[in-house]
């Protein structure tokens, strides 16, 4: 794994030495839990013009697939399980109800303390229904006043600005903090190749490998969060009221491939979320810890498809007088808006029975109501989305952890409860001669259990094993649809998976040098996997269950550090994901039984070299890095069907990035220059959805703090 995912310390003023030591201890404690986890030190990222997707895509076993540039759709895959099977949390709170604006990739790295990535088996303390793994972002909890601001400008008129600050009074504990960010990009990068065509006056594609710029793909997003309350007092570790507001507005350039071109389609979304949090260690009695969170949020999203023209890749109008651009032959002008109202409550209780033995209980309850409206569209297929639909989830976990043999052997066992109720609408015949609105009510409850163990023979070695029988409940978009291209699917079943992981971790200290080795194997046996089905002639699709899937694989990483001037790291992952459904729903033998899963790579690898001058009082620091990312080519459809020479495939990806950072004396200010995709290669994560080529940027960051007190 990259070195910034392993380092335990950060560069802070000398007065904050105790803060640094405690942060290092926290990172080390997380790494030694009984579950497969990779920890990314956020402090090592703050001088880099990086987004979270690119950071995590470089970790072993991880794959982040994007459909374009800034603001485009993306999907995480961990050890072969992808999509909604991977859950996202921020400070222990699920992010799935916060909308697309407040997504993980929009969160600036200068507000992040660390990122924990759990692969497969996920601790019950997170309180979610993560089937394939979880990404947990922990924001900064610095116990001092500070200001951290950054701004970057890059290719395609890309701007990123972020500011984070806190005012803390140690005598009363009063705390006021705020962070915000603004992202903008024209995303007008060049695309070429298959389906990127312009016809001549006879309707035939113009010969040649022409390049065209995307012209309706701009993206703008803004978010702000303010917290006020008290921290580190005798009666509360945290009592904070917060208010979060975010908004995005973007163009929709293409459909599922670049053969579908849109010139006027837009999407906008906004989030409003007030919340309150109370946390206290040794609450009422010694050893009892409580953490309570409650929030109300409102997400409103609108898809605007009111254009009367169709466009080609040159941006020219080729047809006038059409009824919108989406939905194929079902096209109609539309102004569909959905509004989700969610009430959320999270409660965590932990109690230390005796030294080395703890028990914890976590409950997460979410109640979502979706309402839709469309002032233009009147087609009958839109009727179900105009009436209210509901999705309620309650997820609980109970865990027990025991540290034995003077802390050298840690065991954790847990049980989880997953329950949901849903009401989704369908417009169809209900035994009569006329169609009517039918409400399907579903209710499901299932259990999950798990066990994890870690053996530490000495301070430099770890042996881990974990197993979990996990479940995942359908999410709002999967079950209720989006009112445009995704139909609702009221009959969806919860996903189930048996997950197993084993790993060996070795640290070899060599004086001023250090070598870290890690190897692991994983196994997943999944049923009822929720998968977005193939689109129909109307340009719409709905989620469906794939009954049986099995994945297994190996991942390995090596990292070398010379603390004076050099860091080198590399990792590789091989995964074998296969369809294990023997018979189709009609009872016929499945011709793709035991075939490799379509649209999924088997081999991924990353490497990075970083050179730097040592950080010393009053001296300048320069850091230079070069990295590379490799993904093996893979087929869009089932590999065993059709002629391999003519089958649709996602080509091999091999991309290099480079950057240099200059930190001024005192490290209060730094300048970073980076270039991604140095060789301007044509790269894809998804079939015929080209990502940006060469991207150059410059970032300036300023950090000011008053470290006068210790944690």
Coordinates of C-alpha atoms in Angstrom, one line a residue, residues 61-356:
X61 CA -8.0 -4.8 -3.3
X62 CA -9.7 -1.5 -4.1
X63 CA -11.1 -0.4 -7.5
X64 CA -12.9 3.0 -8.0
X65 CA -14.6 3.2 -11.3
X66 CA -15.6 6.6 -12.6
X67 CA -17.7 7.4 -15.7
X68 CA -16.0 10.8 -16.4
X69 CA -14.4 13.8 -14.8
X70 CA -15.3 15.8 -11.7
X71 CA -18.8 15.2 -10.5
X72 CA -19.3 12.0 -12.6
X73 CA -20.9 8.9 -11.2
X74 CA -18.5 6.5 -9.5
X75 CA -18.6 3.0 -8.0
X76 CA -16.4 1.3 -5.4
X77 CA -15.3 -2.3 -5.5
X78 CA -13.6 -4.1 -2.6
X79 CA -12.4 -7.6 -3.2
X80 CA -14.9 -8.3 -5.9
X81 CA -18.0 -6.8 -4.3
X82 CA -19.1 -3.5 -5.7
X83 CA -21.8 -0.8 -5.9
X84 CA -24.0 -0.4 -2.9
X85 CA -22.3 -3.4 -1.2
X86 CA -19.6 -0.9 -0.1
X87 CA -20.9 1.6 2.5
X88 CA -19.6 5.0 3.4
X89 CA -19.5 6.6 6.8
X90 CA -18.4 9.9 8.2
X91 CA -17.6 10.0 11.9
X92 CA -19.6 6.8 12.3
X93 CA -22.7 8.2 10.5
X94 CA -24.0 6.5 7.3
X95 CA -23.7 8.8 4.2
X96 CA -26.2 7.0 2.0
X97 CA -29.0 9.4 2.8
X98 CA -27.0 12.6 2.2
X99 CA -27.3 12.7 -1.5
X100 CA -24.8 13.0 -4.3
X101 CA -23.5 16.5 -3.4
X102 CA -22.2 15.4 -0.1
X103 CA -20.5 12.3 -1.6
X104 CA -17.2 10.9 -0.4
X105 CA -15.3 12.3 -3.5
X106 CA -16.3 15.9 -2.8
X107 CA -15.0 15.9 0.8
X108 CA -11.7 17.9 0.8
X109 CA -8.7 16.1 2.2
X110 CA -7.8 19.0 4.5
X111 CA -10.8 18.2 6.8
X112 CA -9.9 14.5 7.1
X113 CA -7.9 13.1 10.0
X114 CA -7.8 9.5 8.7
X115 CA -9.7 7.1 6.4
X116 CA -10.4 3.5 7.5
X117 CA -11.1 1.0 4.8
X118 CA -12.7 -2.3 6.0
X119 CA -12.6 -5.2 3.5
X120 CA -15.4 -7.7 3.7
X121 CA -15.9 -8.1 7.4
X122 CA -17.0 -4.8 9.0
X123 CA -17.2 -4.0 12.8
X124 CA -20.6 -3.9 14.3
X125 CA -19.7 -0.6 15.9
X126 CA -20.2 1.1 12.5
X127 CA -23.9 0.1 12.6
X128 CA -24.4 -0.3 8.8
X129 CA -25.3 -3.1 6.4
X130 CA -22.0 -3.1 4.6
X131 CA -21.9 -6.4 2.6
X132 CA -18.5 -6.0 0.8
X133 CA -16.7 -3.5 3.0
X134 CA -16.9 0.0 4.3
X135 CA -15.0 3.3 3.9
X136 CA -15.0 5.3 7.1
X137 CA -13.9 9.0 7.1
X138 CA -12.9 10.5 10.4
X139 CA -12.8 14.2 10.4
X140 CA -10.3 16.3 12.3
X141 CA -10.8 16.6 16.0
X142 CA -7.8 18.9 16.7
X143 CA -8.0 20.2 20.3
X144 CA -6.7 23.7 19.4
X145 CA -7.7 26.6 17.3
X146 CA -6.6 26.5 13.6
X147 CA -7.3 27.6 10.1
X148 CA -6.5 25.5 7.0
X149 CA -7.3 26.8 3.6
X150 CA -6.4 25.6 0.1
X151 CA -7.1 26.5 -3.5
X152 CA -6.2 24.7 -6.7
X153 CA -6.6 25.4 -10.4
X154 CA -6.2 22.9 -13.2
X155 CA -7.0 21.8 -16.7
X156 CA -10.5 22.0 -18.1
X157 CA -11.1 25.2 -16.0
X158 CA -11.1 23.1 -12.8
X159 CA -11.2 24.9 -9.5
X160 CA -11.1 23.5 -5.9
X161 CA -11.3 25.6 -2.9
X162 CA -11.6 24.4 0.7
X163 CA -11.4 26.0 4.1
X164 CA -11.5 24.4 7.6
X165 CA -11.2 26.1 10.9
X166 CA -11.9 25.8 14.6
X167 CA -12.1 28.2 17.6
X168 CA -11.6 26.4 20.9
X169 CA -11.5 27.9 24.4
X170 CA -9.9 25.4 26.8
X171 CA -11.3 26.9 30.0
X172 CA -15.0 26.6 29.1
X173 CA -14.7 24.0 26.3
X174 CA -16.7 26.2 24.0
X175 CA -16.0 25.1 20.4
X176 CA -17.0 26.7 17.1
X177 CA -15.9 25.0 13.9
X178 CA -16.7 25.4 10.2
X179 CA -15.6 23.9 7.0
X180 CA -16.6 24.4 3.4
X181 CA -15.6 23.7 -0.1
X182 CA -16.4 24.7 -3.7
X183 CA -15.6 22.5 -6.7
X184 CA -16.0 23.5 -10.3
X185 CA -15.0 22.1 -13.6
X186 CA -16.0 22.6 -17.2
X187 CA -15.0 19.0 -17.9
X188 CA -14.5 19.9 -21.5
X189 CA -11.8 17.3 -22.2
X190 CA -11.4 15.7 -25.5
X191 CA -12.8 12.3 -26.4
X192 CA -12.3 10.1 -29.5
X193 CA -12.7 6.6 -30.8
X194 CA -15.7 4.3 -31.0
X195 CA -19.1 6.1 -31.0
X196 CA -17.5 9.6 -31.0
X197 CA -18.7 10.4 -34.5
X198 CA -20.1 13.2 -36.6
X199 CA -22.0 12.4 -39.8
X200 CA -21.6 14.1 -43.1
X201 CA -24.5 15.4 -45.2
X202 CA -25.3 11.9 -46.3
X203 CA -25.6 10.6 -42.8
X204 CA -22.3 8.6 -42.9
X205 CA -19.7 9.1 -40.2
X206 CA -16.8 11.3 -41.3
X207 CA -13.7 9.2 -41.7
X208 CA -10.7 9.6 -39.4
X209 CA -10.0 9.5 -35.7
X210 CA -11.5 12.9 -34.9
X211 CA -11.4 14.4 -31.4
X212 CA -14.3 16.4 -29.9
X213 CA -14.7 18.2 -26.7
X214 CA -17.4 17.5 -24.2
X215 CA -19.7 20.5 -24.2
X216 CA -22.5 19.8 -21.6
X217 CA -20.5 18.2 -18.8
X218 CA -19.8 21.2 -16.5
X219 CA -20.0 20.6 -12.8
X220 CA -20.4 23.0 -9.8
X221 CA -20.8 22.0 -6.2
X222 CA -20.7 23.9 -2.9
X223 CA -21.0 22.6 0.7
X224 CA -20.7 24.1 4.1
X225 CA -20.9 22.8 7.7
X226 CA -21.0 24.8 10.9
X227 CA -20.7 23.2 14.4
X228 CA -21.1 24.9 17.8
X229 CA -21.2 23.5 21.3
X230 CA -18.8 22.2 23.9
X231 CA -16.0 19.7 23.8
X232 CA -13.7 18.1 26.4
X233 CA -15.6 19.2 29.5
X234 CA -16.3 17.3 32.6
X235 CA -19.9 16.6 31.5
X236 CA -19.4 16.0 27.8
X237 CA -16.6 15.0 25.5
X238 CA -18.9 16.4 22.7
X239 CA -22.1 18.3 22.7
X240 CA -22.4 19.8 19.3
X241 CA -25.2 21.3 17.2
X242 CA -24.4 21.3 13.5
X243 CA -25.9 22.5 10.3
X244 CA -24.9 21.2 6.8
X245 CA -25.9 22.7 3.5
X246 CA -24.8 21.6 0.0
X247 CA -25.8 22.1 -3.6
X248 CA -24.7 20.9 -7.0
X249 CA -25.6 21.6 -10.6
X250 CA -24.2 19.8 -13.5
X251 CA -24.7 18.9 -17.2
X252 CA -25.5 15.4 -18.3
X253 CA -23.4 14.8 -21.4
X254 CA -23.9 11.1 -22.2
X255 CA -26.1 8.1 -21.5
X256 CA -24.7 4.6 -20.7
X257 CA -22.1 5.0 -23.5
X258 CA -20.8 8.0 -25.5
X259 CA -23.1 6.9 -28.4
X260 CA -25.9 8.8 -26.5
X261 CA -25.2 12.5 -26.6
X262 CA -27.2 15.1 -24.6
X263 CA -26.8 18.9 -25.1
X264 CA -29.4 20.4 -22.8
X265 CA -30.0 17.8 -20.0
X266 CA -29.2 19.2 -16.5
X267 CA -29.3 17.8 -13.0
X268 CA -29.3 19.8 -9.7
X269 CA -29.5 18.7 -6.1
X270 CA -29.4 20.2 -2.7
X271 CA -29.1 18.9 0.9
X272 CA -30.2 20.5 4.1
X273 CA -29.3 18.7 7.4
X274 CA -29.4 19.9 11.0
X275 CA -28.0 17.5 13.6
X276 CA -27.0 17.1 17.2
X277 CA -24.4 14.9 18.8
X278 CA -23.5 14.0 22.4
X279 CA -20.6 11.8 23.4
X280 CA -19.1 11.0 26.8
X281 CA -16.6 8.5 28.1
X282 CA -17.2 7.2 31.7
X283 CA -20.8 8.3 31.5
X284 CA -22.6 7.8 34.8
X285 CA -20.2 4.9 35.7
X286 CA -16.6 4.3 35.0
X287 CA -16.0 2.3 31.8
X288 CA -19.3 3.2 30.1
X289 CA -19.1 5.2 26.9
X290 CA -22.1 6.7 25.1
X291 CA -22.3 8.3 21.6
X292 CA -25.7 9.7 20.4
X293 CA -26.5 11.3 17.1
X294 CA -29.8 12.5 15.6
X295 CA -30.4 14.3 12.3
X296 CA -33.1 15.4 10.0
X297 CA -32.2 15.8 6.3
X298 CA -33.9 16.8 3.2
X299 CA -32.4 16.0 -0.3
X300 CA -34.1 17.4 -3.4
X301 CA -32.9 16.4 -6.8
X302 CA -34.2 17.6 -10.2
X303 CA -33.5 16.2 -13.7
X304 CA -34.2 18.8 -16.3
X305 CA -34.9 17.4 -19.8
X306 CA -36.9 20.2 -21.5
X307 CA -34.8 20.6 -24.7
X308 CA -36.2 20.4 -28.2
X309 CA -33.0 19.5 -30.0
X310 CA -30.6 16.6 -30.5
X311 CA -26.9 17.2 -30.8
X312 CA -23.8 15.5 -32.3
X313 CA -20.3 15.4 -30.9
X314 CA -19.4 18.7 -32.6
X315 CA -22.1 20.4 -30.5
X316 CA -24.3 21.1 -33.5
X317 CA -28.0 20.6 -33.6
X318 CA -28.9 17.6 -35.9
X319 CA -32.7 17.3 -35.1
X320 CA -35.2 19.9 -33.9
X321 CA -38.7 19.6 -32.4
X322 CA -38.0 16.5 -30.3
X323 CA -39.6 15.8 -26.9
X324 CA -36.5 15.8 -24.7
X325 CA -33.3 13.8 -25.0
X326 CA -33.6 11.0 -22.4
X327 CA -35.5 7.7 -22.4
X328 CA -35.1 6.6 -26.1
X329 CA -38.4 6.0 -27.9
X330 CA -40.2 6.8 -24.6
X331 CA -38.8 10.3 -24.8
X332 CA -40.9 13.1 -23.4
X333 CA -40.0 16.5 -22.0
X334 CA -39.6 16.1 -18.2
X335 CA -38.9 18.2 -15.1
X336 CA -38.9 15.4 -12.6
X337 CA -38.1 16.4 -9.0
X338 CA -37.8 14.0 -6.0
X339 CA -37.6 15.0 -2.4
X340 CA -36.3 12.7 0.3
X341 CA -37.1 13.4 3.9
X342 CA -35.0 11.3 6.3
X343 CA -35.1 11.0 10.1
X344 CA -32.0 9.4 11.4
X345 CA -30.8 8.3 14.9
X346 CA -27.6 6.5 15.8
X347 CA -26.8 5.3 19.3
X348 CA -23.7 3.6 20.5
X349 CA -23.0 2.2 24.0
X350 CA -19.8 0.6 25.0
X351 CA -18.8 -0.8 28.4
X352 CA -15.5 -2.1 29.6
X353 CA -16.4 -5.1 31.8
X354 CA -12.8 -5.5 33.0
X355 CA -9.4 -4.8 31.6
X356 CA -9.2 -6.1 28.0

